[in-house]
Amino acid sequence: MKLSRISAIAAVAMTMPLAVVGEAAAQNEQFIPSLVYRTGAYAPNGIPFANGVNDYMAMLNDRDGGVNGVKIVLEECETGYATDRGVECYERLKGKGPTGAAAVSPLSTGITFALTEKAPADKIPLLTMGYGRSESADGSVFSWNFPLLGTYWSAADILIQHVAKKGSLKGKKIVLVYHDSPYGKEPIPVLQDHAKKHGYTFEPIPVTHPGVEQKAVWLKIRQGRPDYVFLWGWGVMNSTSIKEAAAVNYPRDKMYGVWWSGAEPDVLPAGDGAKGYNALALHPAGTVYEVHKDVFKHLYDKGKGMAKRDEVGHVLYNRGLINAMLTIEAIKTAQAKFGKKPMTGDQVRWGFENLNLTAAHIKALGFDGLVSPLKVSCADHEGARKARIQQWDGKQWVYTTEWIEADTKYLRPKMEAAAKAYAAEKKIEARNCAKQS
Amino acid sequence: MGPFIEVVLGGLLAGVLYSLVALGFVLIFKASGVFNFAQGAMVLFAALSLVRLMSGELSAVHYWGAAAVLGVAVGYVLLLFWRRARPAAAPGRGASWGLIGVFGLIGAALAALHGTAGWSGWVAIPATAAIMGLLAVAIERLVLRPLVNQEPIILFMATIGITFFIDGFGQTIWGSEIYTLDLGIPKDPMFLLESVFEGGILVNKLDIFAAAIAGVLVAVLAVFFQKTRIGRALRAVADDHQAAQSVGIPLNQIWIIVWTVAGFVALVAGIVWGSALGVQFSIALVALKALPVLILGGFTSVPGAIIGGLIIGMGEKLAEVYLGPVLGGGIENWFAYMLALIVLLFRPQGLFGERIIERI
């Protein structure tokens, strides 16, 4: 009995240093939650994005030992693209790690809407790259939202600019086939505004979740014969739309998807029927970029990558890489001010707001050609608002235009008005960005 | 007039697809009194199994396992024939299991020789049917047998549990991306009566194919239920478990048979839906479209599932095209249920369901 007690004390004494080391190591970790959907109706699009995020963080840990010596700890939580489950994931993960969640990427406009009110209270920034509330680009009201690289209002404006260049829109008809959710409804105000300005007829047609029932929608389109169809879908809705368009012989080259309707899972299931389909592109697909060399070297050559090797470089995989890079760069920006240690959400928010990715910086990161330069500020949480048009040639996406920039002169006042209305409704005092450092 | 006919025709053909899923529900309800909420998940599981076995993207273990299941099924069927043809010469229980095991091993060995290349549809379809049979055995052994003589609501709840399990398990072993299923079923649009109506009447060849498949299935199932010994036994079990057992009907075997047949119907529905939409998780959700079909057609009627499907398909498409613009669009999902509920007001048993009169 005595002996066993001594053994127990000895065992505890021997493991104490290990526990202390473990505790110290845990203290030097940056916790980042990753809201994903690897199962369910939207998994085909959620998986490559999640893989890109995961691979970039893992590559940094392997190559650099994390971010400025702080190990990155990423934890996935399955949302199934459902708002309630997304909020549940957020609540479960927001306090994890020594400093809590550094930032959250909801990967769903519905979840973003739900978290927009929670994030300020929890002091956690929301990175909604290419999605979320469009008016959240106004950082004076939406201090915690960062819809970097482009909002849906920017996307709608860019699409109209593009089709207007092909010929006057007066007397023409544009149909928006949209996912009947906060995401799908976002571009409607901008397309309605432009309808008045350009003189086209605008008809929005909702498609209910998950979007596999579209026969009636496309019969309507066949009857109405619009000049253009804009597609604001996600997941299986996109490929179903393209298939149904082919089934009713609607010309695919008159179809334009938003950047969430322009990835491989959207066109491959439609086979030859997808040839000629257009979509906005925030960035290219492909693996010819420097960052991919590191991803292959540090992960896939060691059998560690999350995706299948031949799926590295797909559109949504690359978007995941970019999303992860932006999070890390915000953390690095914050570390430059607050010290090379794990950052709190509040500090990372500062990092996002002072993010300045120049062309040289992007090149140094290995993202040259993948991301355009962007500069975030207190007033502008979008940072950049450019996209190109890409077309599916049956095998790959091919760019058909140069970068098109959204019209800030039109969008900015609209955004500020919407943000002001939101601030009044929620009784938020807008920040004076002129005084922010 | 042309567009109206087109919508009606498109709706009727879409309705046939709903009927294909509804048939699986009817089959199990008719034969066992269980409302099988897992039918949609079974459609997804069957379609996933088939498309992934054909893909050539799986590990060797997947192919060995599927081939072993197919081998076991072949062995089991051969034994059944043997017992029928020469009962005296048939092997005993132990030897039978041994023989079935050998068939399983042969299957796995052949798969090992074949490597990890994708299987042709001629092998993948029977293998998937065998997998659905194995699933039926597992459900009977692990879920239904312990719940014999329980309230129908308990069995219903159990099938909800089965749904979640199959959904998750299927995606775990086969993957959860969108997979293209190409069995050579024509999918091109056809334009009829182009000389009569401007632009013609659009019909999709896949829909015509699905209608033909549904017709064949209904004929086979009608003969099965009305003319075969097993079919009559299935109906007896549905009426009263205990009474059926008391007259010597083997309840466990009957349940395995009916779940296997429902699995086969799920495979057929999965092939048609998978060819149309690609094989992905949303196929399981399409099964929810079968619910208003069942409410309308009645839970116990095979013809009811077909007629109900046609009415729902046509009704919702007409509503979406002609009422949708007035009501803001996106109404076809809830309109199907509303249509079914209106029918319930007048015929609580559905259009073709059995009217239940109980002596008080």
mmCIF file with all atom_site columns, C-alpha atoms in Angstrom, chain B residues 140 143-151 154-155 237 241-242 245 251-252 255:
data_model
loop_
_atom_site.group_PDB
_atom_site.id
_atom_site.type_symbol
_atom_site.label_atom_id
_atom_site.label_alt_id
_atom_site.label_comp_id
_atom_site.label_asym_id
_atom_site.label_entity_id
_atom_site.label_seq_id
_atom_site.pdbx_PDB_ins_code
_atom_site.Cartn_x
_atom_site.Cartn_y
_atom_site.Cartn_z
_atom_site.occupancy
_atom_site.B_iso_or_equiv
_atom_site.pdbx_formal_charge
_atom_site.auth_seq_id
_atom_site.auth_comp_id
_atom_site.auth_asym_id
_atom_site.auth_atom_id
_atom_site.pdbx_PDB_model_num
ATOM 1  C CA . GLU B 1 140 ? -34.354 -6.229  -39.301 1.00 0.00 ? 140 GLU B CA 1
ATOM 2  C CA . VAL B 1 143 ? -33.862 -2.401  -35.119 1.00 0.00 ? 143 VAL B CA 1
ATOM 3  C CA . LEU B 1 144 ? -37.102 -4.121  -36.059 1.00 0.00 ? 144 LEU B CA 1
ATOM 4  C CA . ARG B 1 145 ? -36.769 -7.487  -34.336 1.00 0.00 ? 145 ARG B CA 1
ATOM 5  C CA . PRO B 1 146 ? -36.345 -5.961  -30.871 1.00 0.00 ? 146 PRO B CA 1
ATOM 6  C CA . LEU B 1 147 ? -39.407 -3.789  -31.539 1.00 0.00 ? 147 LEU B CA 1
ATOM 7  C CA . VAL B 1 148 ? -41.895 -6.461  -32.629 1.00 0.00 ? 148 VAL B CA 1
ATOM 8  C CA . ASN B 1 149 ? -45.412 -5.670  -31.395 1.00 0.00 ? 149 ASN B CA 1
ATOM 9  C CA . GLN B 1 150 ? -44.457 -2.191  -30.267 1.00 0.00 ? 150 GLN B CA 1
ATOM 10 C CA . GLU B 1 151 ? -46.663 0.759   -31.087 1.00 0.00 ? 151 GLU B CA 1
ATOM 11 C CA . ILE B 1 154 ? -42.091 3.545   -31.851 1.00 0.00 ? 154 ILE B CA 1
ATOM 12 C CA . LEU B 1 155 ? -41.272 1.890   -35.163 1.00 0.00 ? 155 LEU B CA 1
ATOM 13 C CA . VAL B 1 237 ? -48.281 -9.163  -41.628 1.00 0.00 ? 237 VAL B CA 1
ATOM 14 C CA . HIS B 1 241 ? -48.248 -8.936  -36.695 1.00 0.00 ? 241 HIS B CA 1
ATOM 15 C CA . GLN B 1 242 ? -49.416 -11.303 -33.989 1.00 0.00 ? 242 GLN B CA 1
ATOM 16 C CA . GLN B 1 245 ? -47.235 -15.054 -36.630 1.00 0.00 ? 245 GLN B CA 1
ATOM 17 C CA . LEU B 1 251 ? -42.294 -12.319 -39.385 1.00 0.00 ? 251 LEU B CA 1
ATOM 18 C CA . ASN B 1 252 ? -38.540 -11.830 -39.449 1.00 0.00 ? 252 ASN B CA 1
ATOM 19 C CA . TRP B 1 255 ? -39.512 -8.015  -42.871 1.00 0.00 ? 255 TRP B CA 1
#
